[in-house]
Coordinates of C-alpha atoms and ligand atoms in Angstrom, one line a residue:
M1 CA -24.2 -3.8 3.6
K2 CA -22.5 -6.4 0.7
I3 CA -19.1 -5.0 0.2
L4 CA -17.0 -6.3 -2.6
I5 CA -13.1 -5.2 -2.3
A6 CA -11.7 -5.6 -5.6
S7 CA -7.9 -5.5 -5.3
P8 CA -4.6 -6.6 -7.1
E9 CA -3.1 -7.7 -3.4
A10 CA -4.3 -8.4 -0.1
V11 CA -2.6 -9.6 2.9
P12 CA -2.4 -12.4 3.8
Y13 CA -2.5 -13.9 0.3
V14 CA -0.2 -11.6 -1.5
K15 CA 1.6 -8.5 -0.9
T16 CA 4.2 -6.3 -2.4
G17 CA 3.4 -2.7 -0.6
G18 CA 0.9 -0.8 1.7
L19 CA -2.0 -1.9 -0.8
A20 CA -2.2 -5.3 0.3
D21 CA -2.1 -4.1 4.0
V22 CA -4.8 -2.0 3.5
A23 CA -7.3 -4.4 1.5
G24 CA -6.5 -7.2 3.6
A25 CA -6.9 -5.3 7.0
L26 CA -9.8 -3.2 5.9
C27 CA -11.9 -6.4 4.9
R28 CA -10.9 -7.8 8.3
E29 CA -12.2 -4.9 10.1
Y30 CA -15.5 -5.1 8.2
R31 CA -16.2 -8.4 9.5
K32 CA -15.5 -7.3 13.0
M33 CA -18.1 -4.6 12.3
K34 CA -20.5 -7.7 10.9
Q35 CA -20.4 -6.2 7.2
D36 CA -20.6 -8.6 4.4
A37 CA -17.3 -7.8 3.1
F38 CA -15.3 -10.0 0.7
L39 CA -11.9 -9.7 -1.2
I40 CA -11.7 -10.7 -4.8
L41 CA -8.0 -11.2 -6.2
P42 CA -6.4 -12.7 -9.0
L43 CA -5.0 -16.4 -8.2
Y44 CA -1.2 -15.8 -8.4
K45 CA 1.2 -18.5 -8.4
N46 CA 2.2 -17.4 -4.8
I47 CA -1.5 -17.9 -3.6
K48 CA -1.7 -21.1 -5.4
K49 CA 1.0 -22.6 -3.1
R50 CA -1.4 -22.2 -0.5
E51 CA -4.1 -24.1 -3.1
N52 CA -5.4 -26.6 -0.2
A53 CA -6.6 -23.8 1.7
L54 CA -8.6 -22.9 -1.4
V55 CA -11.8 -24.6 -2.8
D56 CA -12.3 -24.9 -6.7
T57 CA -16.1 -23.8 -6.6
G58 CA -16.5 -25.2 -9.9
V59 CA -17.8 -22.0 -11.5
R60 CA -16.3 -21.0 -14.8
I61 CA -16.2 -17.4 -16.3
K62 CA -15.5 -16.4 -19.8
V63 CA -13.9 -13.0 -20.1
P64 CA -13.4 -11.3 -23.2
V65 CA -10.0 -9.7 -23.6
G66 CA -10.0 -7.8 -27.4
K67 CA -10.6 -10.6 -29.7
R68 CA -10.0 -13.5 -27.3
I69 CA -12.3 -15.4 -24.8
M70 CA -10.3 -16.1 -21.5
E71 CA -11.5 -18.7 -19.2
G72 CA -11.5 -17.6 -15.4
R73 CA -12.0 -20.3 -12.8
I74 CA -13.3 -19.3 -9.4
F75 CA -12.0 -20.3 -6.3
N76 CA -12.5 -19.5 -2.9
D77 CA -11.5 -19.9 1.1
R78 CA -12.8 -20.7 4.1
L79 CA -13.2 -16.8 4.5
Q80 CA -15.4 -16.4 1.3
N81 CA -12.8 -14.3 -0.2
H82 CA -12.8 -14.9 -4.1
F83 CA -10.0 -15.6 -6.5
I84 CA -10.0 -15.8 -10.2
R85 CA -7.6 -18.3 -11.6
C86 CA -6.0 -17.8 -15.3
D87 CA -2.7 -19.6 -15.6
E88 CA -1.6 -18.0 -18.6
F89 CA -2.0 -14.3 -16.7
F90 CA -1.3 -15.1 -13.1
D91 CA 1.1 -18.2 -12.9
R92 CA 4.1 -16.4 -12.9
P93 CA 6.9 -15.8 -10.3
E94 CA 5.9 -12.0 -9.7
I95 CA 3.0 -9.9 -9.7
Y96 CA 3.4 -6.9 -11.7
G97 CA 6.8 -7.4 -13.3
T98 CA 10.4 -8.2 -12.5
P99 CA 13.2 -5.8 -11.6
E100 CA 14.0 -5.4 -15.4
G101 CA 10.3 -3.9 -15.6
D102 CA 6.8 -4.9 -16.0
Y103 CA 5.2 -7.5 -17.5
A104 CA 4.5 -6.4 -21.2
D105 CA 0.8 -8.1 -21.2
N106 CA -0.1 -6.2 -18.2
A107 CA -3.0 -4.4 -19.7
A108 CA -4.5 -7.6 -20.9
R109 CA -4.0 -9.0 -17.6
F110 CA -6.0 -6.4 -16.0
V111 CA -8.5 -6.0 -18.3
F112 CA -9.2 -9.8 -17.5
F113 CA -9.1 -9.2 -14.0
S114 CA -11.5 -6.0 -13.8
R115 CA -14.2 -7.4 -16.4
G116 CA -13.5 -10.9 -14.6
I117 CA -14.9 -9.5 -11.3
L118 CA -18.0 -8.5 -13.0
E119 CA -18.4 -12.0 -14.6
T120 CA -17.7 -13.4 -11.2
C121 CA -20.6 -11.6 -9.8
R122 CA -22.8 -12.6 -12.7
A123 CA -22.0 -16.2 -12.3
L124 CA -22.4 -16.2 -8.6
N125 CA -25.4 -14.0 -8.8
F126 CA -23.8 -12.1 -6.5
R127 CA -25.3 -8.5 -5.9
P128 CA -22.9 -6.1 -4.3
D129 CA -24.1 -2.9 -2.8
V130 CA -20.5 -1.5 -3.2
V131 CA -17.7 -2.4 -5.0
H132 CA -14.6 -0.8 -3.6
C133 CA -11.8 -0.4 -6.3
N134 CA -8.1 -0.2 -5.6
D135 CA -5.5 1.6 -7.8
W136 CA -5.4 1.2 -11.8
Q137 CA -5.7 -2.7 -11.8
T138 CA -9.6 -2.5 -11.2
S139 CA -10.0 0.9 -12.2
L140 CA -12.0 -0.2 -15.2
V141 CA -14.8 -1.7 -13.2
P142 CA -16.5 1.5 -12.6
L143 CA -16.3 2.2 -16.4
Y144 CA -17.6 -1.1 -17.1
L145 CA -20.4 -0.4 -15.3
R146 CA -21.3 2.6 -16.7
T147 CA -20.6 1.0 -20.3
L148 CA -20.9 -2.6 -21.0
Y149 CA -22.8 -3.3 -18.0
R150 CA -25.1 -0.4 -17.9
N151 CA -28.1 -2.8 -18.7
D152 CA -27.5 -5.6 -16.4
G153 CA -29.9 -5.6 -13.7
L154 CA -27.8 -7.5 -11.2
F155 CA -25.7 -4.1 -10.8
K156 CA -28.4 -1.7 -11.4
K157 CA -28.0 -0.4 -7.7
T158 CA -24.4 -1.3 -7.3
A159 CA -22.1 2.1 -6.3
T160 CA -18.3 2.2 -6.8
L161 CA -15.6 3.8 -4.6
L162 CA -12.2 3.8 -6.3
T163 CA -9.4 4.4 -3.6
I164 CA -6.1 5.8 -5.0
H165 CA -3.2 4.6 -3.2
N166 CA -0.8 6.1 -5.3
L167 CA -1.1 8.4 -8.2
G168 CA 2.5 7.5 -9.5
Y169 CA 0.9 4.2 -11.1
Q170 CA -1.7 4.7 -13.6
G171 CA -1.7 1.6 -16.0
L172 CA -0.3 3.5 -19.1
F173 CA -0.5 1.5 -22.0
P174 CA 0.2 2.2 -25.6
A175 CA -3.0 2.9 -27.9
S176 CA -3.2 -0.1 -29.5
D177 CA -4.1 -1.9 -26.3
M178 CA -7.6 0.2 -26.2
V179 CA -8.9 -2.7 -28.2
L180 CA -8.2 -5.2 -25.4
T181 CA -10.8 -3.4 -23.2
N182 CA -13.5 -4.0 -25.7
L183 CA -14.8 -0.6 -24.7
G184 CA -16.0 2.0 -27.6
S185 CA -13.0 3.7 -29.7
D186 CA -15.4 6.8 -28.7
L187 CA -14.0 6.5 -25.1
F188 CA -10.2 6.8 -26.7
N189 CA -10.3 10.9 -26.4
P190 CA -9.3 13.2 -23.7
G191 CA -12.8 13.0 -21.9
G192 CA -12.6 9.6 -21.9
I193 CA -9.2 7.3 -21.2
E194 CA -6.7 8.8 -23.7
F195 CA -3.8 10.4 -22.1
Y196 CA -1.5 12.1 -24.3
G197 CA -2.0 9.4 -27.0
K198 CA -1.9 6.3 -24.3
V199 CA -4.7 4.3 -22.6
N200 CA -4.9 5.2 -19.1
F201 CA -6.7 2.8 -16.9
L202 CA -6.5 4.7 -13.7
K203 CA -8.3 7.6 -15.6
A204 CA -11.0 5.4 -16.3
G205 CA -11.8 4.8 -12.7
I206 CA -11.3 8.9 -11.9
I207 CA -14.0 9.7 -14.5
S208 CA -16.3 7.1 -13.9
A209 CA -16.5 5.6 -10.2
D210 CA -19.1 7.3 -7.9
I211 CA -16.6 8.7 -5.5
L212 CA -13.1 8.8 -5.1
N213 CA -10.7 8.7 -2.3
T214 CA -7.2 8.8 -1.4
V215 CA -5.5 7.6 1.1
S216 CA -4.4 10.8 3.4
E217 CA -6.4 14.4 3.7
T218 CA -2.8 16.2 2.7
Y219 CA -2.2 13.9 -0.4
A220 CA -5.8 14.2 -1.5
K221 CA -5.3 18.0 -1.5
E222 CA -1.7 17.5 -3.0
I223 CA -2.7 15.5 -6.0
L224 CA -5.1 18.5 -7.4
G225 CA -2.1 20.6 -8.3
S226 CA 0.6 20.0 -10.9
D227 CA 3.7 19.1 -8.6
F228 CA 1.8 15.7 -7.3
G229 CA -1.0 15.5 -10.1
Y230 CA 1.1 13.3 -12.4
G231 CA -0.7 14.9 -15.3
L232 CA -4.2 13.9 -14.0
D233 CA -4.6 16.7 -11.8
G234 CA -7.0 18.5 -14.2
V235 CA -9.1 15.6 -14.6
L236 CA -9.4 15.2 -10.6
R237 CA -10.1 18.8 -10.3
T238 CA -13.3 18.1 -12.2
R239 CA -13.9 15.5 -9.9
Q240 CA -12.8 17.6 -6.5
D241 CA -16.3 17.5 -4.9
D242 CA -16.3 13.6 -4.8
L243 CA -12.7 13.1 -3.5
Y244 CA -12.0 12.6 -0.3
G245 CA -9.0 11.7 1.9
V246 CA -9.4 8.7 4.6
I247 CA -6.0 7.9 6.2
N248 CA -4.9 4.2 6.1
G249 CA -4.7 2.3 9.6
I250 CA -2.7 -0.8 10.4
D251 CA -3.6 -4.0 11.7
H252 CA -3.2 -4.1 15.3
D253 CA -2.9 -7.9 15.5
E254 CA -0.4 -8.3 12.7
W255 CA 1.8 -5.7 13.8
D256 CA 1.8 -6.1 17.6
P257 CA 5.2 -5.7 19.5
S258 CA 3.9 -7.6 22.5
K259 CA 3.3 -10.8 20.5
D260 CA 5.2 -10.7 17.6
R261 CA 5.8 -14.2 16.4
F262 CA 9.2 -12.9 14.6
L263 CA 10.5 -11.1 17.5
S264 CA 12.9 -12.2 20.2
G265 CA 11.8 -10.3 22.8
H266 CA 8.3 -8.7 23.3
Y267 CA 7.0 -5.1 24.6
D268 CA 4.7 -2.7 25.1
Y269 CA 4.3 1.0 25.9
D270 CA 3.8 0.2 29.7
D271 CA 6.9 -1.8 29.5
I272 CA 9.6 -1.4 26.8
S273 CA 12.5 -2.9 28.1
G274 CA 12.0 -6.1 25.6
K275 CA 12.8 -3.7 22.9
S276 CA 16.5 -3.9 23.8
A277 CA 16.6 -7.6 23.1
C278 CA 15.1 -6.8 19.8
R279 CA 17.7 -4.3 19.2
R280 CA 20.5 -6.6 20.1
K281 CA 19.3 -9.5 18.1
L282 CA 18.9 -7.2 14.8
L283 CA 22.5 -6.0 15.3
R284 CA 24.1 -9.6 15.6
T285 CA 22.0 -10.6 12.7
L286 CA 22.5 -7.9 10.1
F287 CA 26.1 -6.7 11.3
T288 CA 29.2 -8.9 12.3
S289 CA 30.3 -8.8 15.7
S290 CA 33.2 -6.8 15.6
Q291 CA 30.9 -4.1 13.5
A292 CA 27.9 -4.6 16.2
G293 CA 29.9 -3.0 18.6
G294 CA 29.3 0.4 19.4
E295 CA 25.7 -0.6 20.7
S296 CA 25.1 2.7 22.4
M297 CA 25.1 4.4 19.0
P298 CA 21.5 4.9 17.4
V299 CA 20.5 2.2 14.8
I300 CA 18.2 3.3 11.8
G301 CA 15.9 1.0 9.8
M302 CA 14.2 1.6 6.3
V303 CA 11.9 -1.0 4.9
T304 CA 10.6 -0.2 1.4
R305 CA 10.2 -0.7 -1.9
L306 CA 12.9 0.6 -3.9
S307 CA 11.5 3.0 -6.4
E308 CA 12.0 6.5 -7.3
Q309 CA 9.1 7.9 -5.2
K310 CA 10.8 6.5 -1.5
G311 CA 14.0 9.0 -1.7
L312 CA 16.6 6.6 -2.0
D313 CA 18.7 8.9 -4.1
L314 CA 18.9 11.1 -0.8
V315 CA 19.7 8.3 1.2
I316 CA 22.6 7.2 -1.1
R317 CA 24.0 10.6 -1.3
A318 CA 23.9 10.9 2.3
V319 CA 25.6 7.7 3.6
P320 CA 29.0 9.1 3.7
E321 CA 27.9 11.7 6.3
L322 CA 25.4 10.0 8.0
L323 CA 27.8 7.1 8.8
S324 CA 30.8 9.3 10.1
F325 CA 28.4 9.7 13.0
G326 CA 29.1 6.2 13.9
V327 CA 25.4 5.2 13.6
K328 CA 24.2 2.0 11.9
L329 CA 21.8 2.0 8.9
A330 CA 19.8 -1.1 8.2
I331 CA 17.8 -1.4 4.7
L332 CA 15.5 -3.9 3.8
G333 CA 13.9 -3.3 0.2
K334 CA 13.0 -4.6 -3.1
G335 CA 12.4 -3.1 -6.6
D336 CA 14.3 -1.1 -9.2
D337 CA 17.3 -2.7 -10.6
R338 CA 19.1 0.8 -10.6
F339 CA 18.6 1.2 -6.9
H340 CA 19.6 -2.7 -6.0
K341 CA 22.8 -1.9 -7.6
G342 CA 23.2 1.9 -6.1
L343 CA 22.8 0.5 -2.5
Q344 CA 24.8 -2.8 -3.0
D345 CA 27.8 -0.3 -4.2
I346 CA 27.7 1.8 -1.4
S347 CA 27.2 -1.1 1.3
G348 CA 30.4 -2.4 -0.3
M349 CA 32.2 0.6 0.7
F350 CA 30.4 1.3 3.8
G351 CA 30.0 -2.5 5.0
G352 CA 30.8 -2.0 8.4
S353 CA 27.8 -0.1 9.6
L354 CA 25.5 -0.4 6.5
S355 CA 23.8 -3.5 5.7
V356 CA 21.8 -3.7 2.7
N357 CA 19.2 -6.5 2.3
I358 CA 17.8 -7.1 -1.2
G359 CA 14.6 -8.9 -1.0
F360 CA 11.1 -9.0 0.1
D361 CA 11.6 -10.4 3.7
E362 CA 8.5 -10.2 6.1
Q363 CA 10.3 -11.6 9.1
L364 CA 13.2 -9.3 8.8
A365 CA 10.9 -6.2 8.3
H366 CA 9.4 -6.8 11.7
R367 CA 12.9 -7.2 13.1
I368 CA 13.8 -4.1 12.0
Y369 CA 10.6 -2.0 13.1
A370 CA 11.2 -3.6 16.4
G371 CA 15.2 -3.5 16.6
S372 CA 15.5 0.2 15.2
D373 CA 15.6 3.3 17.2
F374 CA 14.9 5.4 14.4
F375 CA 12.9 4.5 11.0
L376 CA 13.7 6.6 7.8
V377 CA 10.8 7.6 5.3
P378 CA 12.4 10.3 3.2
S379 CA 9.8 9.8 0.2
K380 CA 9.7 12.1 -2.4
Y381 CA 5.8 11.7 -2.2
E382 CA 3.9 9.6 0.2
P383 CA 0.4 9.0 0.0
C384 CA -0.1 7.7 3.3
G385 CA 2.7 5.5 4.2
L386 CA 2.3 2.6 6.4
G387 CA 6.3 2.4 7.5
Q388 CA 5.9 5.1 9.9
L389 CA 2.7 3.8 11.3
I390 CA 4.6 0.4 12.0
A391 CA 7.4 1.9 13.3
L392 CA 5.4 4.3 15.8
R393 CA 3.8 1.1 17.2
Y394 CA 7.2 -0.6 17.5
G395 CA 8.7 2.0 19.4
S396 CA 11.1 3.4 16.3
I397 CA 10.7 7.3 16.1
P398 CA 10.0 8.2 12.4
V399 CA 12.4 10.7 10.6
A400 CA 10.4 11.6 7.6
R401 CA 9.6 13.9 5.1
K402 CA 6.8 16.3 5.6
T403 CA 4.5 15.4 2.8
G404 CA 1.2 13.5 2.2
G405 CA 0.3 11.0 4.9
L406 CA 3.6 11.5 6.6
A407 CA 2.7 15.1 7.1
D408 CA -0.6 13.9 8.5
T409 CA 0.6 11.1 11.0
V410 CA 3.9 12.3 12.3
Q411 CA 3.9 15.4 14.6
D412 CA 7.7 17.2 14.4
Y413 CA 9.2 17.0 17.9
E414 CA 9.3 20.5 19.3
P415 CA 12.4 20.4 21.6
L416 CA 11.1 23.3 24.1
K417 CA 7.8 21.8 24.6
S418 CA 9.1 18.0 24.6
R419 CA 6.2 17.4 22.0
G420 CA 5.7 15.2 18.9
I421 CA 6.5 11.7 17.8
G422 CA 9.0 12.1 15.1
F423 CA 11.3 14.4 12.8
L424 CA 10.2 15.9 9.9
F425 CA 12.0 17.6 7.2
S426 CA 10.7 19.5 4.1
D427 CA 13.5 20.2 1.4
Y428 CA 14.1 17.3 -0.6
T429 CA 17.7 17.3 -0.2
P430 CA 20.5 15.4 1.8
S431 CA 21.4 18.3 3.8
A432 CA 17.6 18.8 4.8
M433 CA 17.1 14.8 5.7
L434 CA 20.7 14.8 7.6
D435 CA 19.6 17.9 9.6
A436 CA 16.3 15.9 10.7
L437 CA 18.4 12.9 11.4
K438 CA 21.0 15.3 13.7
R439 CA 18.0 16.6 15.6
A440 CA 17.0 13.0 15.9
F441 CA 20.6 11.8 17.6
C442 CA 20.3 15.2 20.3
V443 CA 17.2 13.4 21.5
Y444 CA 18.7 10.0 21.4
T445 CA 21.5 11.0 23.9
D446 CA 18.8 12.1 26.6
K447 CA 17.6 8.8 27.5
D448 CA 14.6 10.1 29.5
K449 CA 13.4 12.2 26.6
M450 CA 13.7 9.4 24.3
K451 CA 11.7 6.9 26.2
Q452 CA 9.0 9.5 26.6
M453 CA 8.9 10.0 22.7
I454 CA 8.9 6.3 22.1
R455 CA 5.8 5.7 24.5
G456 CA 4.4 8.8 23.0
G457 CA 4.4 7.0 19.3
M458 CA 3.5 3.7 20.7
R459 CA 0.1 5.0 22.5
K460 CA -1.1 6.6 19.2
D461 CA -4.0 4.6 17.9
F462 CA -3.6 3.6 14.0
S463 CA -5.9 0.9 14.1
W464 CA -8.5 0.5 11.1
K465 CA -11.5 1.3 13.9
H466 CA -11.9 5.0 12.6
S467 CA -10.8 4.8 9.1
A468 CA -13.1 1.4 8.3
Q469 CA -16.1 3.3 10.0
R470 CA -15.3 6.7 7.5
Y471 CA -15.4 4.3 4.4
I472 CA -18.5 3.1 5.4
E473 CA -19.9 6.4 5.4
L474 CA -18.4 7.1 2.1
Y475 CA -20.1 4.1 0.6
K476 CA -23.4 5.5 1.8
V477 CA -22.6 8.7 -0.1
A478 CA -21.6 6.7 -3.2
L479 CA -25.1 4.8 -2.8
K480 CA -26.9 8.0 -2.6
K481 CA -25.1 9.3 -5.6
K482 CA -26.4 6.1 -7.2
G483 CA -29.9 7.3 -6.4
R484 CA -30.7 5.0 -3.5
K485 CA -30.5 5.1 0.2
G486 CA -27.3 3.5 2.0
R487 CA -28.3 0.7 4.3
Ligands
ADP501 P1 4.0 1.3 -0.7 O1 2.8 0.7 -0.6 O2 4.4 2.5 -1.5 O3 5.1 0.5 -0.7 P2 4.1 1.8 2.2 O4 4.6 2.3 3.4 O5 2.5 2.2 2.2 O6 4.6 1.8 1.1 O7 3.7 0.5 2.6 C1 4.8 -0.6 2.7 C2 4.6 -2.2 3.2 O8 5.2 -3.0 2.7 C3 4.6 -2.0 4.7 O9 3.9 -2.7 5.4 C4 6.2 -2.5 4.7 O10 6.6 -3.1 6.0 C5 6.0 -3.6 3.7 N1 7.4 -3.5 2.8 C6 7.9 -2.9 1.9 N2 9.3 -3.5 1.4 C7 9.3 -4.5 2.3 C8 10.2 -5.5 1.9 N3 11.2 -5.4 1.0 N4 10.3 -6.8 2.7 C9 9.1 -6.6 3.7 N5 8.3 -5.8 3.3 C10 8.2 -4.5 3.2

């Protein structure tokens, strides 16, 4: 099957969060399965730094963005992944915006990218069976296929799947940006892509993709209700029969404590002794030697985008009590300014046992997963969450809120049966989170139980094998809807 994965980010090229892991790893898995799969991405500044690995195909596309016709230059790499270059839009230090806010021309940037994807197919005479779109940045693709490209023979048999990785990000723009899409103004109504007087790019995908999915079964149900639907629950309910939940996997080659290039010790579930070296190294790196003392106390890690969704307000409020137990907390994150400040303020007050690291740091992320005993994920909502999956693979026991994909992947510990691979809490309050942590600390004091739990989590298979197979099945459903048999 010819699969085009359209995504605004993908490892190993560019990453701000889980979407990049998913798009990159899924494409790799397809190739292992001998599917014809390709990624298409904007050529951002950071990717350009690797430009010697990229080749200019010489192919040029013209993409209307409102009244302007923008040129895109098509690059590819040895894996035949494609990159659309347009420096005016993508030659910037960040991908979507700075900590102060999103780039003001994001509507134009991702109109260009979405339409550019279809123009690239045309220019290369590439006829995808499926375009797998991801999030609002590529959500106009299915709508373009149903409107401006409806009569284009190249796409006559092309089906679309839209994966919603996070309904909290919809690509909402002022009504005046509608003209940038070059779609008819008749689409600016509640049945189209209008949303409370604004243009909603994600809604374009929801109303027009052949099928939809989100990244866990629980989240797929949650978003049909008003608590998690972010105003789109009504539209989603109209597509309920076409909406599926497919849990994300992780790339077991990229995330493997037995050969991780960033670690000072290696280990696997047969022999976890190497984890102690990682733990010692983490303590030495993030806490000064006098503070690194008390090595016997639990180390809690967090690696996260610093956004409202991730429960940082709970953490900030719980820190005084949490640290009073003598534990160490290591946080790595990047995102909203107010959380940067909030965390830095408390780190000033509790410097000894709290290490706050602002930035995106792949190496430190790996070291925190490997060096921590517990991994805290107190999200308000969590479509899937990769942090807890990676933590489990690295023998760091998740303490997580019971929502979305966290509820689907972390089984709460049952002390009387010695069953479970993590600790869950339901209420979104500091005290519920602290209660779960206290339950975790009780297990921590029993070395055998702790070891058993760590190994139970490490043994879980969160690889892409099953989910990639599931996506192929969904593509076949989409193709069938499109009126043709999946091959
Ligand atoms: P989301 O996609 O909502 O950000 P996920 O849990 O699905 O959350 O995925 C987050 C991914 O990004 C994980 O691979 C995590 O390790 C990584 N990550 C998040 N923040 C950072 C950071 N500051 N530095 C390095 N990696 C990070």
